[in-house]
Amino acid sequence: MEFGFGPEDEAFRGEVRAWLREHLGGDRREWERELGRGGWIGLGWSEDGYGNRRASLTQQVVWAEEYARAKAPPRSGHIGENLLAPTLIAHGTDEQKARFLPPVARGEELWCQGYSEPGAGSDLAGVRTTAVRDTGGAPGEYRITGQKIWTSLAHEADWCFVLARTQPESLRHHGLSFLLVPMDQPGRIEVRPIRQLTGTSEFNEVFFDGAVARAEHVVGGEGNGWRVAMSLLGYERGVSTLAQQIGFAEELGRVVEAAVANGAVNDPVVRDCLVRLWAELRTMRWNALRTLGSSAQADGPGDLRDPGAPSVAKLLWGRWHQRLGELAVRVRGVTAAVGPADWTTSSPYELDAFQHLFLFSRADTIYGGSDEIQRTIIAERVLGLPKEPRG
């Protein structure tokens, strides 16, 4: 499949631009509701009827690109829209879809992802969080005990989809279940923000101490959590990659402007780095379009023509973004060590855009599956090398 924008796609682009110009603004939570009122949440879902518009893959690309170009607010609802919803459509019951998809489409309920754990990292099969049937409480309930870490936006989320071990003594990927858990459970769920190098706290630790999940909120049936969790990971990277690259291009443009303004561009090494980063970003765009074309011809997220494509893309953009951050502070020179405001012990430190880019990009090769995990996936699933020994 080749991407070409026809007249109907250009008309759609005009509609998107007009809507964004008219409606941009508001805090992040209210912005999700505004998107929901416009029907812009769930464009890529394989089903409609939940308050969402439907759009072709090309039109989804148009939406993602125009959204990024308009500098619209960061999304709070992308986990529910792009991860939970496609998973429910593929594996959920009619009752689960009717309960959870409309609030996601309206931007009213926000979600977080309870996968990673201390000591397990990206090894999902090492899950130790348990969920046992509550024999002493209400019928049809589980009690969840354990800890999740690096949980994005857990401090804002209304619900969490949790991978937990529901069969005692089970090992690795056996005996896991995919549970939908309400976050508003004082004394049973504790969220602790993780302060990062940037001074912000998008990631969190989440502690479950007898948290309740209802049995009808087990997606795919008890013990089938591994299959559901792997299906969800197939949705993690798609059209949003192209929007991400537009953000990268804007960051690169600011670095180029700074290099020209202060004369750093006269350094041949800096010039070479700038040209190389520009060329690599263009290559990543065409690779993303190729991957999307392959995905469109597949039967589902588990049937990609190129099973290593998402891992290759993650390896490419993670290290690319880190090198951009390194070049940004190099272009600034010694002034990169000075913040935009005086720092005191009574107030948090401030960072300018280049400092934030440099520090936050340190995490790019870790979150979303570390580089080591991506290389293992490529080795085993694409190259057919022997599987890595696991305990």
PDB file of N, CA and C in Angstrom, residues 111-160:
ATOM      1  N   TRP A 111      -7.429   6.380  31.302  1.00  0.00           N
ATOM      2  CA  TRP A 111      -6.885   5.063  31.641  1.00  0.00           C
ATOM      3  C   TRP A 111      -5.376   5.117  31.810  1.00  0.00           C
ATOM      4  N   CYS A 112      -4.853   4.153  32.583  1.00  0.00           N
ATOM      5  CA  CYS A 112      -3.421   3.918  32.656  1.00  0.00           C
ATOM      6  C   CYS A 112      -3.172   2.424  32.495  1.00  0.00           C
ATOM      7  N   GLN A 113      -1.910   2.065  32.297  1.00  0.00           N
ATOM      8  CA  GLN A 113      -1.525   0.695  31.949  1.00  0.00           C
ATOM      9  C   GLN A 113      -0.696   0.065  33.058  1.00  0.00           C
ATOM     10  N   GLY A 114      -1.208  -0.984  33.694  1.00  0.00           N
ATOM     11  CA  GLY A 114      -0.515  -1.654  34.778  1.00  0.00           C
ATOM     12  C   GLY A 114       0.207  -2.902  34.300  1.00  0.00           C
ATOM     13  N   TYR A 115       1.372  -2.712  33.672  1.00  0.00           N
ATOM     14  CA  TYR A 115       2.161  -3.830  33.147  1.00  0.00           C
ATOM     15  C   TYR A 115       3.477  -4.003  33.928  1.00  0.00           C
ATOM     16  N   SER A 116       4.397  -3.030  33.792  1.00  0.00           N
ATOM     17  CA  SER A 116       5.753  -3.175  34.328  1.00  0.00           C
ATOM     18  C   SER A 116       5.751  -3.285  35.853  1.00  0.00           C
ATOM     19  N   GLU A 117       6.693  -4.078  36.364  1.00  0.00           N
ATOM     20  CA  GLU A 117       6.835  -4.267  37.808  1.00  0.00           C
ATOM     21  C   GLU A 117       8.301  -4.154  38.211  1.00  0.00           C
ATOM     22  N   PRO A 118       8.572  -3.787  39.468  1.00  0.00           N
ATOM     23  CA  PRO A 118       9.954  -3.784  39.958  1.00  0.00           C
ATOM     24  C   PRO A 118      10.554  -5.188  39.852  1.00  0.00           C
ATOM     25  N   GLY A 119      11.771  -5.275  39.356  1.00  0.00           N
ATOM     26  CA  GLY A 119      12.421  -6.566  39.230  1.00  0.00           C
ATOM     27  C   GLY A 119      12.081  -7.312  37.961  1.00  0.00           C
ATOM     28  N   ALA A 120      11.066  -6.841  37.228  1.00  0.00           N
ATOM     29  CA  ALA A 120      10.684  -7.513  35.987  1.00  0.00           C
ATOM     30  C   ALA A 120      10.890  -6.614  34.778  1.00  0.00           C
ATOM     31  N   GLY A 121      10.707  -5.294  34.970  1.00  0.00           N
ATOM     32  CA  GLY A 121      10.925  -4.358  33.878  1.00  0.00           C
ATOM     33  C   GLY A 121      10.024  -4.664  32.694  1.00  0.00           C
ATOM     34  N   SER A 122      10.628  -4.855  31.528  1.00  0.00           N
ATOM     35  CA  SER A 122       9.861  -5.135  30.317  1.00  0.00           C
ATOM     36  C   SER A 122       9.507  -6.610  30.169  1.00  0.00           C
ATOM     37  N   ASP A 123       9.910  -7.433  31.125  1.00  0.00           N
ATOM     38  CA  ASP A 123       9.610  -8.863  31.075  1.00  0.00           C
ATOM     39  C   ASP A 123       8.221  -9.097  31.657  1.00  0.00           C
ATOM     40  N   LEU A 124       7.192  -9.010  30.807  1.00  0.00           N
ATOM     41  CA  LEU A 124       5.822  -9.118  31.295  1.00  0.00           C
ATOM     42  C   LEU A 124       5.533 -10.480  31.906  1.00  0.00           C
ATOM     43  N   ALA A 125       6.220 -11.512  31.425  1.00  0.00           N
ATOM     44  CA  ALA A 125       5.963 -12.850  31.968  1.00  0.00           C
ATOM     45  C   ALA A 125       6.449 -12.989  33.403  1.00  0.00           C
ATOM     46  N   GLY A 126       7.209 -11.990  33.890  1.00  0.00           N
ATOM     47  CA  GLY A 126       7.689 -12.037  35.273  1.00  0.00           C
ATOM     48  C   GLY A 126       6.735 -11.393  36.252  1.00  0.00           C
ATOM     49  N   VAL A 127       5.467 -11.210  35.863  1.00  0.00           N
ATOM     50  CA  VAL A 127       4.480 -10.553  36.717  1.00  0.00           C
ATOM     51  C   VAL A 127       4.309 -11.297  38.038  1.00  0.00           C
ATOM     52  N   ARG A 128       4.336 -10.534  39.150  1.00  0.00           N
ATOM     53  CA  ARG A 128       4.114 -11.118  40.471  1.00  0.00           C
ATOM     54  C   ARG A 128       2.870 -10.572  41.158  1.00  0.00           C
ATOM     55  N   THR A 129       2.265  -9.538  40.606  1.00  0.00           N
ATOM     56  CA  THR A 129       1.003  -9.029  41.150  1.00  0.00           C
ATOM     57  C   THR A 129      -0.049 -10.132  41.068  1.00  0.00           C
ATOM     58  N   THR A 130      -0.770 -10.353  42.169  1.00  0.00           N
ATOM     59  CA  THR A 130      -1.751 -11.439  42.217  1.00  0.00           C
ATOM     60  C   THR A 130      -3.167 -10.891  42.331  1.00  0.00           C
ATOM     61  N   ALA A 131      -4.100 -11.671  41.840  1.00  0.00           N
ATOM     62  CA  ALA A 131      -5.525 -11.363  41.981  1.00  0.00           C
ATOM     63  C   ALA A 131      -6.237 -12.660  42.339  1.00  0.00           C
ATOM     64  N   VAL A 132      -6.866 -12.685  43.510  1.00  0.00           N
ATOM     65  CA  VAL A 132      -7.526 -13.908  43.977  1.00  0.00           C
ATOM     66  C   VAL A 132      -9.008 -13.632  44.180  1.00  0.00           C
ATOM     67  N   ARG A 133      -9.794 -14.651  43.975  1.00  0.00           N
ATOM     68  CA  ARG A 133     -11.233 -14.522  44.186  1.00  0.00           C
ATOM     69  C   ARG A 133     -11.513 -14.168  45.635  1.00  0.00           C
ATOM     70  N   ASP A 134     -12.387 -13.194  45.843  1.00  0.00           N
ATOM     71  CA  ASP A 134     -12.711 -12.735  47.191  1.00  0.00           C
ATOM     72  C   ASP A 134     -13.862 -13.584  47.743  1.00  0.00           C
ATOM     73  N   THR A 135     -13.504 -14.566  48.542  1.00  0.00           N
ATOM     74  CA  THR A 135     -14.535 -15.470  49.078  1.00  0.00           C
ATOM     75  C   THR A 135     -15.316 -14.845  50.223  1.00  0.00           C
ATOM     76  N   GLY A 136     -14.744 -13.809  50.856  1.00  0.00           N
ATOM     77  CA  GLY A 136     -15.423 -13.225  52.001  1.00  0.00           C
ATOM     78  C   GLY A 136     -16.192 -11.959  51.685  1.00  0.00           C
ATOM     79  N   GLY A 137     -16.075 -11.466  50.472  1.00  0.00           N
ATOM     80  CA  GLY A 137     -16.747 -10.225  50.099  1.00  0.00           C
ATOM     81  C   GLY A 137     -17.891 -10.486  49.147  1.00  0.00           C
ATOM     82  N   ALA A 138     -18.156  -9.489  48.309  1.00  0.00           N
ATOM     83  CA  ALA A 138     -19.234  -9.620  47.343  1.00  0.00           C
ATOM     84  C   ALA A 138     -18.877 -10.688  46.314  1.00  0.00           C
ATOM     85  N   PRO A 139     -19.855 -11.428  45.819  1.00  0.00           N
ATOM     86  CA  PRO A 139     -19.559 -12.461  44.827  1.00  0.00           C
ATOM     87  C   PRO A 139     -19.056 -11.849  43.530  1.00  0.00           C
ATOM     88  N   GLY A 140     -18.165 -12.582  42.852  1.00  0.00           N
ATOM     89  CA  GLY A 140     -17.672 -12.115  41.569  1.00  0.00           C
ATOM     90  C   GLY A 140     -16.648 -11.016  41.648  1.00  0.00           C
ATOM     91  N   GLU A 141     -15.840 -10.988  42.726  1.00  0.00           N
ATOM     92  CA  GLU A 141     -14.813  -9.972  42.859  1.00  0.00           C
ATOM     93  C   GLU A 141     -13.443 -10.602  43.072  1.00  0.00           C
ATOM     94  N   TYR A 142     -12.408  -9.888  42.616  1.00  0.00           N
ATOM     95  CA  TYR A 142     -11.024 -10.262  42.871  1.00  0.00           C
ATOM     96  C   TYR A 142     -10.408  -9.248  43.836  1.00  0.00           C
ATOM     97  N   ARG A 143      -9.443  -9.728  44.611  1.00  0.00           N
ATOM     98  CA  ARG A 143      -8.626  -8.850  45.437  1.00  0.00           C
ATOM     99  C   ARG A 143      -7.212  -8.840  44.867  1.00  0.00           C
ATOM    100  N   ILE A 144      -6.717  -7.646  44.551  1.00  0.00           N
ATOM    101  CA  ILE A 144      -5.435  -7.510  43.863  1.00  0.00           C
ATOM    102  C   ILE A 144      -4.379  -7.014  44.837  1.00  0.00           C
ATOM    103  N   THR A 145      -3.210  -7.677  44.814  1.00  0.00           N
ATOM    104  CA  THR A 145      -2.096  -7.305  45.674  1.00  0.00           C
ATOM    105  C   THR A 145      -0.823  -7.285  44.843  1.00  0.00           C
ATOM    106  N   GLY A 146      -0.068  -6.197  44.945  1.00  0.00           N
ATOM    107  CA  GLY A 146       1.195  -6.115  44.214  1.00  0.00           C
ATOM    108  C   GLY A 146       1.548  -4.681  43.897  1.00  0.00           C
ATOM    109  N   GLN A 147       2.544  -4.516  43.036  1.00  0.00           N
ATOM    110  CA  GLN A 147       3.043  -3.188  42.688  1.00  0.00           C
ATOM    111  C   GLN A 147       3.334  -3.105  41.202  1.00  0.00           C
ATOM    112  N   LYS A 148       2.940  -1.984  40.598  1.00  0.00           N
ATOM    113  CA  LYS A 148       3.319  -1.660  39.229  1.00  0.00           C
ATOM    114  C   LYS A 148       4.185  -0.407  39.256  1.00  0.00           C
ATOM    115  N   ILE A 149       5.024  -0.242  38.240  1.00  0.00           N
ATOM    116  CA  ILE A 149       5.934   0.895  38.221  1.00  0.00           C
ATOM    117  C   ILE A 149       6.006   1.467  36.809  1.00  0.00           C
ATOM    118  N   TRP A 150       6.467   2.719  36.712  1.00  0.00           N
ATOM    119  CA  TRP A 150       6.533   3.447  35.440  1.00  0.00           C
ATOM    120  C   TRP A 150       5.161   3.525  34.792  1.00  0.00           C
ATOM    121  N   THR A 151       4.131   3.729  35.604  1.00  0.00           N
ATOM    122  CA  THR A 151       2.759   3.767  35.117  1.00  0.00           C
ATOM    123  C   THR A 151       2.422   5.198  34.690  1.00  0.00           C
ATOM    124  N   SER A 152       2.395   5.414  33.391  1.00  0.00           N
ATOM    125  CA  SER A 152       2.162   6.756  32.857  1.00  0.00           C
ATOM    126  C   SER A 152       0.768   7.253  33.215  1.00  0.00           C
ATOM    127  N   LEU A 153       0.700   8.491  33.715  1.00  0.00           N
ATOM    128  CA  LEU A 153      -0.551   9.208  33.975  1.00  0.00           C
ATOM    129  C   LEU A 153      -1.456   8.525  35.001  1.00  0.00           C
ATOM    130  N   ALA A 154      -0.889   7.646  35.837  1.00  0.00           N
ATOM    131  CA  ALA A 154      -1.716   6.986  36.859  1.00  0.00           C
ATOM    132  C   ALA A 154      -2.323   8.002  37.822  1.00  0.00           C
ATOM    133  N   HIS A 155      -1.657   9.127  38.021  1.00  0.00           N
ATOM    134  CA  HIS A 155      -2.159  10.152  38.949  1.00  0.00           C
ATOM    135  C   HIS A 155      -3.385  10.867  38.395  1.00  0.00           C
ATOM    136  N   GLU A 156      -3.664  10.721  37.102  1.00  0.00           N
ATOM    137  CA  GLU A 156      -4.842  11.337  36.499  1.00  0.00           C
ATOM    138  C   GLU A 156      -5.911  10.320  36.126  1.00  0.00           C
ATOM    139  N   ALA A 157      -5.566   9.039  36.115  1.00  0.00           N
ATOM    140  CA  ALA A 157      -6.434   8.017  35.527  1.00  0.00           C
ATOM    141  C   ALA A 157      -7.616   7.663  36.418  1.00  0.00           C
ATOM    142  N   ASP A 158      -8.733   7.323  35.775  1.00  0.00           N
ATOM    143  CA  ASP A 158      -9.923   6.819  36.461  1.00  0.00           C
ATOM    144  C   ASP A 158      -9.905   5.298  36.553  1.00  0.00           C
ATOM    145  N   TRP A 159      -9.262   4.646  35.566  1.00  0.00           N
ATOM    146  CA  TRP A 159      -9.207   3.191  35.498  1.00  0.00           C
ATOM    147  C   TRP A 159      -7.802   2.754  35.099  1.00  0.00           C
ATOM    148  N   CYS A 160      -7.486   1.499  35.418  1.00  0.00           N
ATOM    149  CA  CYS A 160      -6.206   0.904  35.047  1.00  0.00           C
ATOM    150  C   CYS A 160      -6.456  -0.510  34.532  1.00  0.00           C
TER     151      CYS A 160
END
